XYZ file of C-alpha atoms in Angstrom:
283
model
C 156.107 49.888 295.435
C 159.495 48.303 296.143
C 160.226 48.148 292.424
C 159.561 51.874 292.062
C 161.937 52.887 294.884
C 165.195 52.452 292.902
C 163.579 54.226 289.925
C 162.462 57.184 292.078
C 165.892 57.401 293.665
C 167.507 57.439 290.223
C 165.178 60.214 289.013
C 165.911 62.331 292.091
C 169.657 61.879 291.574
C 169.353 62.940 287.936
C 167.307 66.014 288.879
C 169.838 66.958 291.559
C 172.657 66.526 289.047
C 170.873 68.887 286.657
C 170.337 71.417 289.427
C 174.003 71.362 290.491
C 176.479 72.757 287.978
C 180.231 73.091 288.328
C 182.835 74.375 285.894
C 186.574 74.897 286.178
C 187.928 77.853 284.181
C 191.656 77.930 283.392
C 193.267 80.734 281.417
C 196.503 82.457 280.534
C 196.794 86.131 279.733
C 198.494 89.424 280.490
C 198.018 92.361 282.838
C 199.200 95.899 282.039
C 199.299 98.292 284.990
C 200.161 101.856 285.937
C 200.414 102.946 289.581
C 201.151 106.324 291.090
C 202.046 107.057 294.699
C 202.658 110.597 295.957
C 203.924 112.098 299.199
C 202.543 115.400 300.506
C 203.789 117.811 303.149
C 201.404 120.540 304.273
C 199.328 119.946 301.154
C 202.282 120.252 298.752
C 203.570 117.297 296.737
C 207.185 116.573 297.633
C 207.653 113.159 296.003
C 206.081 111.026 293.285
C 206.623 107.423 292.205
C 205.166 106.333 288.853
C 205.275 102.608 288.094
C 204.533 102.608 284.358
C 204.186 100.076 281.539
C 204.313 97.081 283.869
C 203.123 94.066 281.864
C 202.937 90.662 283.507
C 201.925 87.213 282.230
C 199.136 85.851 284.435
C 197.633 82.395 285.046
C 194.056 82.212 286.356
C 192.013 79.345 287.797
C 188.361 79.761 288.772
C 185.855 77.215 290.132
C 182.214 78.163 289.491
C 179.494 76.348 291.446
C 175.742 76.753 290.928
C 172.884 74.981 292.711
C 169.348 75.969 291.747
C 170.520 79.487 290.909
C 172.602 80.029 294.041
C 176.224 80.347 292.921
C 179.715 80.683 294.339
C 182.917 81.561 292.453
C 186.377 80.817 293.867
C 189.367 82.207 291.958
C 193.161 82.248 292.134
C 195.539 84.313 290.000
C 199.337 84.178 289.796
C 201.699 86.398 287.855
C 205.071 85.417 286.422
C 208.180 87.061 287.922
C 209.819 88.982 285.081
C 211.452 92.273 284.095
C 208.935 94.735 282.713
C 208.270 98.466 282.740
C 209.912 101.517 284.277
C 209.820 103.450 287.532
C 210.090 107.237 287.570
C 211.075 108.637 290.972
C 210.766 112.421 291.392
C 211.245 114.853 294.281
C 209.757 118.362 294.284
C 210.320 121.634 296.087
C 208.184 124.738 295.625
C 206.299 123.055 292.788
C 209.472 122.335 290.768
C 211.155 118.978 290.304
C 214.555 118.868 291.964
C 215.559 115.192 291.761
C 214.688 112.586 289.132
C 215.656 108.974 288.499
C 214.399 106.248 286.177
C 214.790 102.503 286.727
C 213.821 99.142 285.263
C 211.047 97.245 287.054
C 211.186 93.586 288.042
C 207.890 91.988 289.106
C 208.872 89.757 292.015
C 205.400 88.695 293.247
C 201.826 88.967 292.005
C 199.113 86.783 293.601
C 195.377 87.208 294.130
C 192.583 85.086 295.628
C 188.885 85.930 295.624
C 185.500 84.489 296.511
C 182.011 85.691 295.743
C 178.443 84.412 295.917
C 175.018 85.447 294.694
C 171.865 84.348 292.909
C 171.317 83.924 289.187
C 168.006 84.991 287.624
C 167.119 83.492 284.235
C 165.021 85.335 281.639
C 164.742 83.483 278.345
C 168.305 83.588 276.942
C 169.474 86.196 279.432
C 170.810 85.706 282.952
C 171.334 88.374 285.608
C 173.350 87.483 288.714
C 173.976 90.021 291.498
C 176.783 89.078 293.879
C 178.904 90.081 296.847
C 182.507 89.026 297.346
C 186.005 89.747 298.575
C 189.487 89.745 297.034
C 192.958 89.720 298.573
C 195.911 90.666 296.380
C 199.606 90.989 297.146
C 202.328 92.304 294.843
C 205.980 93.194 295.014
C 208.104 95.165 292.553
C 211.774 96.048 292.616
C 213.470 98.911 290.770
C 216.955 98.157 289.482
C 219.762 99.980 287.702
C 218.855 103.152 285.805
C 219.914 106.819 285.605
C 219.574 109.802 287.931
C 219.563 113.589 287.534
C 220.194 115.628 290.682
C 220.925 119.366 290.961
C 224.659 118.807 291.449
C 225.264 115.588 289.524
C 223.879 112.940 287.198
C 224.881 109.430 286.238
C 224.040 105.728 286.220
C 222.874 103.439 289.013
C 223.535 99.726 289.447
C 221.709 97.109 291.489
C 218.427 97.189 293.435
C 217.588 100.810 294.219
C 214.213 100.271 295.907
C 211.415 97.769 296.264
C 207.693 98.228 296.711
C 205.261 95.808 298.374
C 201.465 96.050 298.418
C 198.474 94.404 300.051
C 194.958 94.986 298.729
C 191.773 94.121 300.655
C 188.934 94.541 298.176
C 185.195 94.086 298.909
C 183.036 93.390 295.870
C 179.450 94.361 295.080
C 178.380 93.712 291.523
C 176.383 91.908 288.884
C 177.074 89.375 286.122
C 175.120 89.563 282.881
C 175.114 86.961 280.103
C 173.343 86.444 276.790
C 173.201 83.065 275.044
C 172.873 83.061 271.264
C 173.159 79.763 269.370
C 176.495 78.242 270.483
C 177.834 81.543 271.824
C 177.545 83.100 275.245
C 178.431 86.748 275.792
C 179.360 87.919 279.284
C 179.586 91.249 281.124
C 180.832 91.397 284.717
C 180.727 94.697 286.609
C 181.673 95.302 290.242
C 181.855 98.322 292.507
C 184.494 98.124 295.245
C 183.809 100.284 298.317
C 185.971 100.507 301.437
C 189.119 99.158 299.768
C 192.159 99.040 302.068
C 195.717 99.219 300.726
C 198.947 98.758 302.695
C 202.244 99.600 300.996
C 205.883 99.331 302.049
C 208.385 101.310 299.999
C 212.060 100.608 300.769
C 214.649 103.109 299.462
C 217.976 101.360 299.901
C 220.191 104.271 298.835
C 218.563 106.463 301.491
C 218.276 103.704 304.112
C 214.621 104.619 304.574
C 211.459 102.543 304.565
C 208.040 104.163 304.082
C 204.838 102.524 305.278
C 201.570 103.913 303.849
C 197.979 102.970 304.627
C 194.977 103.896 302.487
C 191.476 103.162 303.774
C 187.974 103.599 302.356
C 189.277 103.721 298.788
C 186.800 103.441 295.907
C 187.306 101.270 292.848
C 185.423 99.598 290.023
C 186.087 96.684 287.674
C 184.580 95.707 284.339
C 185.113 92.468 282.403
C 183.693 91.601 278.987
C 184.013 88.162 277.442
C 182.693 85.572 275.028
C 182.398 81.798 275.242
C 182.009 79.187 272.516
C 181.739 75.635 273.774
C 184.657 75.076 276.139
C 186.739 77.958 274.794
C 186.465 81.484 276.201
C 188.204 84.846 276.007
C 187.800 87.997 278.080
C 189.277 91.410 278.768
C 188.863 93.813 281.637
C 189.802 96.989 283.446
C 190.087 97.926 287.111
C 190.607 101.412 288.476
C 191.281 102.552 292.038
C 190.517 106.248 292.363
C 193.147 108.492 293.917
C 193.007 108.470 297.693
C 195.032 110.214 300.362
C 196.382 108.087 303.205
C 198.598 108.052 306.272
C 202.384 107.833 305.859
C 205.195 106.952 308.253
C 208.889 106.218 307.956
C 211.747 104.391 309.661
C 215.105 102.851 308.898
C 215.444 99.853 306.586
C 214.691 96.504 308.200
C 211.571 97.146 310.286
C 208.727 95.200 308.699
C 206.026 95.737 311.337
C 204.081 98.980 310.863
C 203.733 99.468 314.634
C 207.460 100.305 314.792
C 207.290 103.130 312.283
C 207.713 106.684 313.510
C 204.814 108.882 312.397
C 205.882 111.905 310.345
C 203.970 115.117 309.456
C 203.394 113.858 305.911
C 200.623 112.103 303.991
C 200.508 110.038 300.818
C 198.281 109.552 297.790
C 197.706 106.441 295.682
C 195.914 105.531 292.457
C 196.038 102.480 290.226
C 194.658 101.316 286.890
C 195.233 98.046 285.093
C 193.961 96.168 282.054
C 193.720 92.412 281.562
C 193.226 90.080 278.641
C 193.126 86.287 278.613
C 192.060 83.175 276.762
C 191.197 79.853 278.350
C 189.506 76.483 278.491
C 186.629 75.204 280.623
C 186.669 71.743 282.216
C-alpha cells in the first residue's frame, strides 16, 4: 500500500498534466483600416472625415489555457507608430461639398487587450468551442500637412492639423471551429459583437475646436481564418462595425473630460472596417 502511494500520485499528476494545456501564441502582421465619421444637423450631413488606407504593423501575444475542455484566452496587441494613409476632411451645405482638405495620417497609438472563456466540444477530428469575452481597444491618429480647397482659396498646410482618439468597449459572443488533418489544423473563429461602445475625441487645431462623440449599442462582427502546422501558424481576419448614429458635443481645445463639453444640436455617425493578416510561432 505504501509502495503504491508514490506511483498513484505520479499517475494523477500525469493525468492532470494531460488535462491542462497551455500555449503561447506570438505573431507579427499588418492591419489595414478604413473609418468614417460624419456630423449631422437636423438630419443633413454637414461634415465627413474619412480615414483611409491606414496600414499598421502589429505585434500580437495570446495565452491559451485549457483544462478538461474549459478554456480561457488572454490576448494583447500593439501597433507600431508610423506614417500611413490619408485623411479626407469635407464640409457640406445643402448637399454640396463646400470645403475639402486632404492630409497624411500618422498612427500615434494602437493597443488592444481582450479576454474570453468558453467550453470546447470534441467530435472526432473536429472541435467546436462557443465563448464569451470582452475587448478594450484604444487608438490615436494625427493628420499632418496636406492641401485644402475652400470656396475663396486653396493651398498647402503644414504641421499637425487635427488628431483623433478612440476608445472601443467590445463584448464578444462567438464560436471557434477547428479541423485536424494529419499534421495540419485549420481554424475558423467567428464572433458577434453586440452593445459596442465607442468614445471619440476629434481635435481640430486650426479651428480651436474639440469634438467629443459617443456611440452606444453599436453592432459588429469579426471573422478569422487560419491554419497551423506544428508550431507555425498563419491567419487573416476582418472586423466590421456597422454605421451607428451617436451623440456629439463640442468645446474649445484643451478640455479632455467629456463632462465639460457643451452639448450642441448636432449628432454624429461612425463606421469602421479593418482587415488583418499575420504569421507566428507557438511556444
